[in-house]
Coordinates of C-alpha atoms in Angstrom, one line a residue:
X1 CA 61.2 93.6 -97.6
X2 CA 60.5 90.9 -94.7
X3 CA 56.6 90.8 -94.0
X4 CA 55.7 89.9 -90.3
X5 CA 54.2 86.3 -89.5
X6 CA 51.8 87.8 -87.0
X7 CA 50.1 91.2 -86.5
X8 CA 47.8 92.5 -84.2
X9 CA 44.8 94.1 -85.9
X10 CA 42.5 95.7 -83.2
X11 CA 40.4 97.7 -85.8
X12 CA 37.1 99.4 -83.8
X13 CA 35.1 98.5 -81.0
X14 CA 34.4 95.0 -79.4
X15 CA 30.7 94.3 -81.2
X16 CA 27.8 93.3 -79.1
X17 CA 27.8 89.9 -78.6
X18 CA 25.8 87.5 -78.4
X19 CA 26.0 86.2 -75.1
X20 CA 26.9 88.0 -72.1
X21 CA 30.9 88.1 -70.7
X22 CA 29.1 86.1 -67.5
X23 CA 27.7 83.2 -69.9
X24 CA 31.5 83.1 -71.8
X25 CA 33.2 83.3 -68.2
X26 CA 31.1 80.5 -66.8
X27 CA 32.1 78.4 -70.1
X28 CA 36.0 79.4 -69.4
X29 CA 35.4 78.6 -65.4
X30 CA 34.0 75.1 -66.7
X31 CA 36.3 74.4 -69.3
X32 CA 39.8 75.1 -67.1
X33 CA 38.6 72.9 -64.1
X34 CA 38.7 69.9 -66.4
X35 CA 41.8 71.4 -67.2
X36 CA 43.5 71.6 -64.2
X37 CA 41.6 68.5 -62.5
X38 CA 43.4 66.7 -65.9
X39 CA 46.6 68.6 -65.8
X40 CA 46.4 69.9 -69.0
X41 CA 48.6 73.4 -69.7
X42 CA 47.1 74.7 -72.6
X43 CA 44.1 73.9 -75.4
X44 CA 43.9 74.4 -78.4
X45 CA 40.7 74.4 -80.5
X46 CA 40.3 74.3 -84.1
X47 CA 36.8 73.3 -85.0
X48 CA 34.1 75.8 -85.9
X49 CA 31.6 74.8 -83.0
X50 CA 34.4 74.8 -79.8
X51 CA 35.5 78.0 -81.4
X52 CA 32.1 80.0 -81.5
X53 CA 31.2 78.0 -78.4
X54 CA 34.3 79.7 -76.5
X55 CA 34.6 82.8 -78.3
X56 CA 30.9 83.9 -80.2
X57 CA 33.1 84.0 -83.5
X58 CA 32.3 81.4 -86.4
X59 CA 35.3 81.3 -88.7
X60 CA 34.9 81.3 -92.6
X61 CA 38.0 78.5 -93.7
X62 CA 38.0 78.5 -97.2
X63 CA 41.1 76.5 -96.8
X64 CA 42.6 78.4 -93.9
X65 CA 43.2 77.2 -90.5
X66 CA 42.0 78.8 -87.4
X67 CA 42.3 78.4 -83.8
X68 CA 41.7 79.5 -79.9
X69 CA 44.3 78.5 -77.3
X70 CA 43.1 79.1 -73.6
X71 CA 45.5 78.2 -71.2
X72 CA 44.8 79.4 -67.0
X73 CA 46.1 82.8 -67.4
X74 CA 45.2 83.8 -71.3
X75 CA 42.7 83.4 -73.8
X76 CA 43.8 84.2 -77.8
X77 CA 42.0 83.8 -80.8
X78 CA 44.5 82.7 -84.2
X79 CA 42.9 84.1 -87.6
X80 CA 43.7 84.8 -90.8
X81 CA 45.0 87.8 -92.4
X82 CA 42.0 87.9 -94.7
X83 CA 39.3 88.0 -92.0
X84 CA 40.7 92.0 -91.0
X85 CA 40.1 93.1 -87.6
X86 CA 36.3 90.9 -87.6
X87 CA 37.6 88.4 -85.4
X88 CA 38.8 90.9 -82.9
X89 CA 35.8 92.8 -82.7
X90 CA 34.0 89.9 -81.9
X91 CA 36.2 88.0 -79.2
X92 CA 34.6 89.6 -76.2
X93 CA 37.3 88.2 -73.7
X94 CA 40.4 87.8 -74.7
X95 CA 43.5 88.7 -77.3
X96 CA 43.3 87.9 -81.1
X97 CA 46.4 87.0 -83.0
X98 CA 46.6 87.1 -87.1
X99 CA 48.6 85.0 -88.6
X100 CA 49.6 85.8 -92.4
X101 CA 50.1 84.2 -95.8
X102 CA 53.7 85.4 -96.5
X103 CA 55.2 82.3 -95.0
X104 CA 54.1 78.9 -94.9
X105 CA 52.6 77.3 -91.8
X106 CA 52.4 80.6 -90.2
X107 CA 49.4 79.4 -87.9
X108 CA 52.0 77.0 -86.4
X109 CA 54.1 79.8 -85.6
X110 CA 51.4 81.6 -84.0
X111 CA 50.5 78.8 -81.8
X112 CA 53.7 78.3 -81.0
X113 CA 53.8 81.2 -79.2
X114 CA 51.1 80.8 -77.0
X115 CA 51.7 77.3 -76.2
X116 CA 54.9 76.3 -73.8
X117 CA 56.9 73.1 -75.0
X118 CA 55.8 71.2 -72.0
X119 CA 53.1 69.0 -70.2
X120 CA 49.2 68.1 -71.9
X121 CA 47.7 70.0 -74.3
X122 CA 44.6 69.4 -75.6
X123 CA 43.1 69.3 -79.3
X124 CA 40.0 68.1 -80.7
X125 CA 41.2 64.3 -82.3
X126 CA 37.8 64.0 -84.3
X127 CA 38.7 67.9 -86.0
X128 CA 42.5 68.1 -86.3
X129 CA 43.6 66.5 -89.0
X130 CA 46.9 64.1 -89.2
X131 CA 49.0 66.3 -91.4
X132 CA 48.1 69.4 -88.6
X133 CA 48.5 67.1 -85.4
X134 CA 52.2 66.2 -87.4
X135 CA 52.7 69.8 -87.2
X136 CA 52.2 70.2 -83.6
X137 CA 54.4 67.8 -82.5
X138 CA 57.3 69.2 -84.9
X139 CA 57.0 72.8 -83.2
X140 CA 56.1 71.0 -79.3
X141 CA 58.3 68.3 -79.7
X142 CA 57.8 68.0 -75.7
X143 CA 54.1 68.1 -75.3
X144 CA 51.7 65.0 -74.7
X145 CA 48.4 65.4 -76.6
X146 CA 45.6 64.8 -75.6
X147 CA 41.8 64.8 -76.4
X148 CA 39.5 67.6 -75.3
X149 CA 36.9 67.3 -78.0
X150 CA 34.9 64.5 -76.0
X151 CA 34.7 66.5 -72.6
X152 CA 33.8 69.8 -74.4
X153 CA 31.0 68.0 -76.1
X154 CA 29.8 67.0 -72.6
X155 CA 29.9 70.5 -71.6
X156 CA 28.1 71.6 -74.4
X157 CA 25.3 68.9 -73.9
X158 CA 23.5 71.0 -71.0
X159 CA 22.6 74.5 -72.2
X160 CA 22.5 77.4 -70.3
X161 CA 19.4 79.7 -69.9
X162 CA 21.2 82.5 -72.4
X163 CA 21.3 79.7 -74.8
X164 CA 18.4 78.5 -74.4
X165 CA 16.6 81.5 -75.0
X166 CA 18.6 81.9 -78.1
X167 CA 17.3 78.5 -79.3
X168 CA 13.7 79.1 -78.6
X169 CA 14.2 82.7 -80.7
X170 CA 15.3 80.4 -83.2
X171 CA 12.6 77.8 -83.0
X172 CA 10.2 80.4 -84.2
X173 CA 12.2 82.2 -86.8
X174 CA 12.2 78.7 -88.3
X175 CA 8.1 78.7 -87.8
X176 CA 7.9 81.7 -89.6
X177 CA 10.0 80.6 -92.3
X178 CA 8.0 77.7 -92.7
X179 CA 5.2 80.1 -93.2
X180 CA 6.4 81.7 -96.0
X181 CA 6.9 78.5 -97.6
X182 CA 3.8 77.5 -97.4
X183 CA 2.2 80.5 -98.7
X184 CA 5.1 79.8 -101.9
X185 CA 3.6 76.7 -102.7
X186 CA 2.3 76.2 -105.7
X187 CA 1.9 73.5 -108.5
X188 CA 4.0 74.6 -111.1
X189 CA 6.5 76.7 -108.7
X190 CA 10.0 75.1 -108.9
X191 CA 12.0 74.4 -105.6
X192 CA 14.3 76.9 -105.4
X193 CA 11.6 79.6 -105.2
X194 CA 9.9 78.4 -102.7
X195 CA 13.1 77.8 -101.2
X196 CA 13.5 81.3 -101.6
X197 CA 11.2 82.4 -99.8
X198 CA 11.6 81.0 -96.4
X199 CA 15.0 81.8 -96.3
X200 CA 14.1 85.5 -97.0
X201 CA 11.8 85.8 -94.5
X202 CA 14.0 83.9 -92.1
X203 CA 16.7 86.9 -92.6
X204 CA 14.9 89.2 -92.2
X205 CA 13.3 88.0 -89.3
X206 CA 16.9 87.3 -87.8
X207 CA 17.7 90.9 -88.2
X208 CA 14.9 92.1 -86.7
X209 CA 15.6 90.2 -83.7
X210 CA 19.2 90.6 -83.4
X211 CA 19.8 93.6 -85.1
X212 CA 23.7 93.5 -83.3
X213 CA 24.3 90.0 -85.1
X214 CA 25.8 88.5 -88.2
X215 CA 24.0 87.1 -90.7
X216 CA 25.2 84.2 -92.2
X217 CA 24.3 80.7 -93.4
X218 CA 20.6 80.7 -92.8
X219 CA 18.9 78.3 -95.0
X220 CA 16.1 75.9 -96.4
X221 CA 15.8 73.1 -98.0
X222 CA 12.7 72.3 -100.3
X223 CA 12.2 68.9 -101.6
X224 CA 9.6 67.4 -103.8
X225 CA 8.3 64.3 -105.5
X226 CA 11.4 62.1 -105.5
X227 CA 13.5 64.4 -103.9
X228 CA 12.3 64.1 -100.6
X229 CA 14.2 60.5 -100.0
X230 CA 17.2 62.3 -98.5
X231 CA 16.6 64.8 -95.6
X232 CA 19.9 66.6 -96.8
X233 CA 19.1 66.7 -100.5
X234 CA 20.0 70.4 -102.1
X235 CA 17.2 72.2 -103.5
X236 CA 16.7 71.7 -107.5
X237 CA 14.8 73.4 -110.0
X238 CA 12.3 70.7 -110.2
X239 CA 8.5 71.9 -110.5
X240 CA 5.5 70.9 -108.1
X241 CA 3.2 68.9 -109.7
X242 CA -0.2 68.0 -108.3
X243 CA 0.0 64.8 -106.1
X244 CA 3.6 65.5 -105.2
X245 CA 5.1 64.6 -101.8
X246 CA 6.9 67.3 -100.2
X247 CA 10.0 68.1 -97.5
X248 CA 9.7 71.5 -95.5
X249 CA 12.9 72.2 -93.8
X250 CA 13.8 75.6 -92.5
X251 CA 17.1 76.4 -91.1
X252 CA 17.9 79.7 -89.1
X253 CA 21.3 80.2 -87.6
X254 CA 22.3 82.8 -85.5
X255 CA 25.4 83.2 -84.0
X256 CA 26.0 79.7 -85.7
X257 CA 23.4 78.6 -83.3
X258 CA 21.2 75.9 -85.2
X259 CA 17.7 75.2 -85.1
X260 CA 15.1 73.5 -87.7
X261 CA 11.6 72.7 -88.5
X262 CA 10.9 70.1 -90.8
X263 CA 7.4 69.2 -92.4
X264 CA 5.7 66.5 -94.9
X265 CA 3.4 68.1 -97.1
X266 CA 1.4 67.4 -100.0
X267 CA 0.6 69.4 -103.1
X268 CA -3.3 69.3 -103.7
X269 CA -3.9 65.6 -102.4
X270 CA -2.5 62.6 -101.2
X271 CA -3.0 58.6 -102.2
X272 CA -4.6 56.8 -99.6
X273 CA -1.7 54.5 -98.8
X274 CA 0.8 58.5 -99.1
X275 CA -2.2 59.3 -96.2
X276 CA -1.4 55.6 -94.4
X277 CA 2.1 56.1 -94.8
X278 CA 2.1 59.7 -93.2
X279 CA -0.1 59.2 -89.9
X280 CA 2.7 56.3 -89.4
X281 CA 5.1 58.8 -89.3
X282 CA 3.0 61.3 -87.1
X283 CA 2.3 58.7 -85.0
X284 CA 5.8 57.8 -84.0
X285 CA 6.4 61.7 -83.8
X286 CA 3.5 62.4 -81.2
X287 CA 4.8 59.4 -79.2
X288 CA 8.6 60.2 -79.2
X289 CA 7.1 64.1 -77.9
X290 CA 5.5 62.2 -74.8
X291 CA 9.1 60.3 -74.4
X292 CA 11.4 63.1 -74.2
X293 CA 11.4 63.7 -70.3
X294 CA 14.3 63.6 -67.8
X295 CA 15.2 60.4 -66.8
X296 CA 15.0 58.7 -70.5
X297 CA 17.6 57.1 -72.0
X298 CA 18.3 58.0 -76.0
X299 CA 18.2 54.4 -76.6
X300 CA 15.1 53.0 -74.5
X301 CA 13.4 56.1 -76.6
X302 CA 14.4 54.8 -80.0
X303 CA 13.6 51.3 -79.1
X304 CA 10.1 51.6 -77.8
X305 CA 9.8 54.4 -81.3
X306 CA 11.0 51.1 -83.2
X307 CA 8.3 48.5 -82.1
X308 CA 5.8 51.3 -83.6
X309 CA 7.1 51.3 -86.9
X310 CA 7.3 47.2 -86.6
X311 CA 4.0 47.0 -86.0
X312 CA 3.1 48.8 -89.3
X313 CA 5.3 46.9 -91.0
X314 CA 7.5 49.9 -92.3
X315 CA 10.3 50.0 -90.1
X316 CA 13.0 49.1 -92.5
X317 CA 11.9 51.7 -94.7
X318 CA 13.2 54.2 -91.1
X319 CA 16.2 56.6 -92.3
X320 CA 18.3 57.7 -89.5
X321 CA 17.9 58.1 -85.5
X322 CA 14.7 59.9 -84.0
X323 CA 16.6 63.0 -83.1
X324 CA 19.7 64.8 -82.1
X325 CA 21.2 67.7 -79.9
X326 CA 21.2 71.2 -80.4
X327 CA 23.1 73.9 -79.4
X328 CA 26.3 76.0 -81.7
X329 CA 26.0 72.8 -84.8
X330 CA 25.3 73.6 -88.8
X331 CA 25.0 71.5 -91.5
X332 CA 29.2 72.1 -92.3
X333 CA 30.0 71.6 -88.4
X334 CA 29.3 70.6 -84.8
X335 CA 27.2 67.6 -83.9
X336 CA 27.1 66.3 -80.0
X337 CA 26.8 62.5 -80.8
X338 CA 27.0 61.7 -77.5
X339 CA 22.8 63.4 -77.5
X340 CA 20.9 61.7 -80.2
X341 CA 18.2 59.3 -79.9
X342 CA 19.8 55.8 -81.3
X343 CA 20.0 52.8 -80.2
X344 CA 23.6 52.6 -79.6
X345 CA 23.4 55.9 -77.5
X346 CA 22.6 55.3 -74.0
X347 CA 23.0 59.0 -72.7
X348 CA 20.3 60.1 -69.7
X349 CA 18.1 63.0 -70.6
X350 CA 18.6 65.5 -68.1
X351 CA 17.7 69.4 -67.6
X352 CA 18.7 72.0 -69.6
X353 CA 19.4 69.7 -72.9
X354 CA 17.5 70.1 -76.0
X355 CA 16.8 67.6 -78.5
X356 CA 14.7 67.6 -81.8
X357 CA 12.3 64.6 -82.1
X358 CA 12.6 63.7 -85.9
X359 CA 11.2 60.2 -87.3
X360 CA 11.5 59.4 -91.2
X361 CA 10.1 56.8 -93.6
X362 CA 11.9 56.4 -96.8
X363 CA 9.9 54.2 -99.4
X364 CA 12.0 54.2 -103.1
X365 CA 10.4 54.8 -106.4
X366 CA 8.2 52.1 -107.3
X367 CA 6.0 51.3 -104.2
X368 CA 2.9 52.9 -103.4
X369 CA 3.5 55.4 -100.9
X370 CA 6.8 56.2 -102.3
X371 CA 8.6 59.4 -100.3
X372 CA 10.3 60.7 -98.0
X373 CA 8.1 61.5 -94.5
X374 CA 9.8 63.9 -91.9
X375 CA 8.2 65.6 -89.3
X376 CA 10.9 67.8 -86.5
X377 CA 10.1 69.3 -83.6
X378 CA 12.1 71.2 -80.9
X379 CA 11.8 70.3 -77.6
X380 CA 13.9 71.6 -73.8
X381 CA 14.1 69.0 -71.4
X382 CA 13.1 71.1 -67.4
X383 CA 12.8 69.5 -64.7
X384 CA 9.3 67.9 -64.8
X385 CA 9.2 67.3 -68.4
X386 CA 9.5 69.2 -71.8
X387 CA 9.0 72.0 -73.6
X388 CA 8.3 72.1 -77.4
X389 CA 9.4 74.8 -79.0
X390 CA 8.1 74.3 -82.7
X391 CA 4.8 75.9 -82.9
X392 CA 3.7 75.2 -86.5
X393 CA 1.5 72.5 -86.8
X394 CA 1.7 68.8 -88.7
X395 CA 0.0 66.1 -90.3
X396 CA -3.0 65.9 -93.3
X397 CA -5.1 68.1 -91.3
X398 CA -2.9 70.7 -91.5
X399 CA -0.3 70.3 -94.6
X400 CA -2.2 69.0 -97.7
X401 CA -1.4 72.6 -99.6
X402 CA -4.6 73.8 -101.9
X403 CA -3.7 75.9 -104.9

C-alpha cells in the first residue's frame, strides 16, 4: 500500500482564538511589506515564537519539525501527522498542511510545495538548524536565503493593544499565583509543594479567564536556601528550614504568551547582613522602575543600575542583565534580544514595548549574606511613562513569611 506524504485534516470548527483576525491581519500586512520592500517570495518559519506569533498555534516538537510559509497570496501551516486536525482548528487564517512519518523528510516535501524554486526566501538563521538549511537548498536548489528572524523580532518588539492586554491578564494571574505560594510556605514544606501550589492556582485562574484557550506549560519555580543562586534552577524536594533564603517565581502562559513575578523571601527571619543584602537589591529594583520611560536607552539604564551596586560594593556578585522583553517567549523558546536592559544593548525604549525590571545578587556558600536576591516586575512603556503591571508587593516589609 503507498501512504500519502501529505494530507489535509480539517477535523471541526476553527477554535476561538486568541487574538482577533484584525490583530493576525495587521501582523501579515506588517510582515509582507518587509517582504516585498526586500524582495523576498516566500518565508518560512520554524521556531515556536514566529509560529504562534503568525498563527496563535504553539507546536509540541518532540523531535518533529514544524513550519508556516506565508508568501503574498497564501498563508499554510506544516504539522505533524501526530498533532490530528489541532493545528487546523487553531490557524484562524489560512491553510494547514500535514506532513506524515511514512517517508523520510516529508516536511521538506511539504515545503516544497509551497515554496517556488526561485528568488529570496526567508528563514530564521538563529532557529534553523545546518542539517535543515542543507535540506532546503537540496529541494530549492535556485533560491537565495535569507534572514527574517532579525526583522520579525523588530516587529515583535512593539506590542499591540490585544497583546497588551493579554500581558497585563497575565501579570496578575502570576500575582495570584504568587499568592498561593505564599500562603504554602512553611518550614518543613519541601519545594515542590509549594511549587505546587502556585501553579494550581495559576491554571485554574487561566481557565477562568480564557475559558476558549489551551492550557499548557504554565509553571513555578521555588527555590530555597542554596537553591536560590540560579534564577532557572528546577524545583527539588529540599525542605524549608527556618532562616532560609527563598526565590518566588511564577510563570503563566497563555497562548505561549509569557509573563512572571519573581520574589526574595525569607522563612521566619533574616541575618542582618541577608536584610543589607536585600534592600541592595530593592533599591536597584525601585530605581530601574523610575528608569523605564520612553526615550531610555537599555544600556544607559543598566549602567546608571551598575554604579548603585558599585557603590555597595556588591556588584560583582550581579547575575545577568536588569530585564528583558516580553511578548509570545517561554523558558524552551523566543527571547527578543534586541529588548533587554544590558550594557551591550543600545535599543530606545519606545511605546507599546514591555519590559520586566529584574536585578539579582548572587553571593556563593560561605559568605554572610549568601543567596540568591531577585525581585521582577512588569512594566508597559506609554507615551509619558510606564505602567507596572505586577501588583504584589516586595521587600522585608512584606516577604519575611511567619509560620
Amino acid at each position: 500500500m503507498q501512504m500519502p506524504k501529505t494530507l489535509l485534516i480539517p477535523n471541526g470548527e476553527k477554535v476561538q482564538g486568541t487574538f482577533s483576525r484584525e490583530e493576525l491581519n495587521a501582523r501579515l500586512a506588517k510582515l509582507r511589506r518587509h517582504m516585498a520592500e526586500n524582495d523576498v517570495q516566500a518565508v518560512l518559519f520554524t521556531s515556536y515564537h514566529n509560529i504562534n506569533y503568525y498563527s496563535d498555534f504553539v507546536y509540541c516538537r518532540f523531535g518533529r519539525d514544524y513550519g508556516l510559509v506565508v508568501t503574498q497570496e497564501d498563508y499554510t501551516t506544516v504539522t505533524a501527522n501526530i498533532d490530528g486536525g489541532q493545528p487546523y482548528r487553531r490557524n484562524q487564517l489560512g491553510d494547514n498542511v500535514v506532513y506524515t512519518d511514512w517517508q523520510k523528510d516529508n516536511f521538506f516535501y511539504a515545503v516544497k510545495q509551497l515554496i517556488r524554486d526561485e528568488g529570496k526566501v526567508g528563514v530564521e538563521f538563529d532557529h534553523m538548524s545546518l542539517q535543515n538549511l542543507d535540506k532546503m537548498k537540496t529541494i530549492l536548489p535556485s533560491v537565495q536565503f535569507v534572514d527574517i528572524a532579525e526583522p520579525t523580532m523588530k516587529m515583535r518588539m512593539v506590542k499591540s493593544a490585544e497583546e497588551i492586554e493579554v500581558i497585563k491578564h497575565g501579570a496578575a494571574v502570576a500575582d495570584i499565583g504568587g499568592a498561593a505560594i505564599r500562603d504554602a510556605i512553611a518550614v518543613g514544606v519541601p519545594e515542590y509543594e509549594v511549587a505546587l501550589a502556585g501553579t494550581q492556582a495559576m491554571v485554574r485562574e487561566i481557565a477562568a479567564r480564557f475559558p476558549h484557550g489551551e492550557l499548557m506549560d504554565t509553571w513555578v519555580w521555588f527555590q530555597s536556601g542554596i537553591n536560590t543562586d540560579g534564577a532557572h534552577n528546577p524545583v527539588t524536594s529540599r525542605r524549608i528550614e527556618a532562616g532560609d533564603i527563598l526565590s518566588m517565581n511564577t510563570f503563566p502562559m497563555i497562548a505561549g504568551y509569557y509573563t512572571a513575578l519573581e520574589r526574595t523571601l525569607f522563612s521566619e527571619h533574616a541575618s542582618d547582613r541577608h536584610l543589607e543584602l536585600w534592600e541592595i537589591n530593592c533599591k536597584v529594583h525601585r530605581r530601574g522602575l523610575e528608569l523605564i520611560r520612553p526615550g531610555a536607552r537599555c544600556c544607559d539604564i543598566a549602567a546608571e543600575l551598575n554604579e548603585i551596586f558599585l557603590q555597595h560594593d556588591v556588584l560583582q556578585y550581579r547575575t545577568f542583565g536588569y530585564g528583558h522583553s516580553f511578548g509570545t517567549l517561554s523558558h524552551y523558546y523566543g527571547r527578543e534580544a534586541g529588548l533587554e536592559l544590558r550594557e551591550d544593548i543600545d535599543t530606545v525604549l519606545e511605546p507599546g514595548m514591555v519590559v520586566s525590571m529584574e536585578p539579582m545578587l548572587m553571593l556563593p556558600e560561605g559568605k554572610a549574606g549568601a543567596g540568591g536576591y531577585r525581585e521582577h516586575d512588569i512594566l508597559v512603556v506609554g507615551e509619558d511613562g510606564a505602567e507596572n503591571i505586577t501588583k504584589y508587593p516586595f521587600g522585608p516589609e512584606h516577604n519575611i513569611i511567619k509560620g
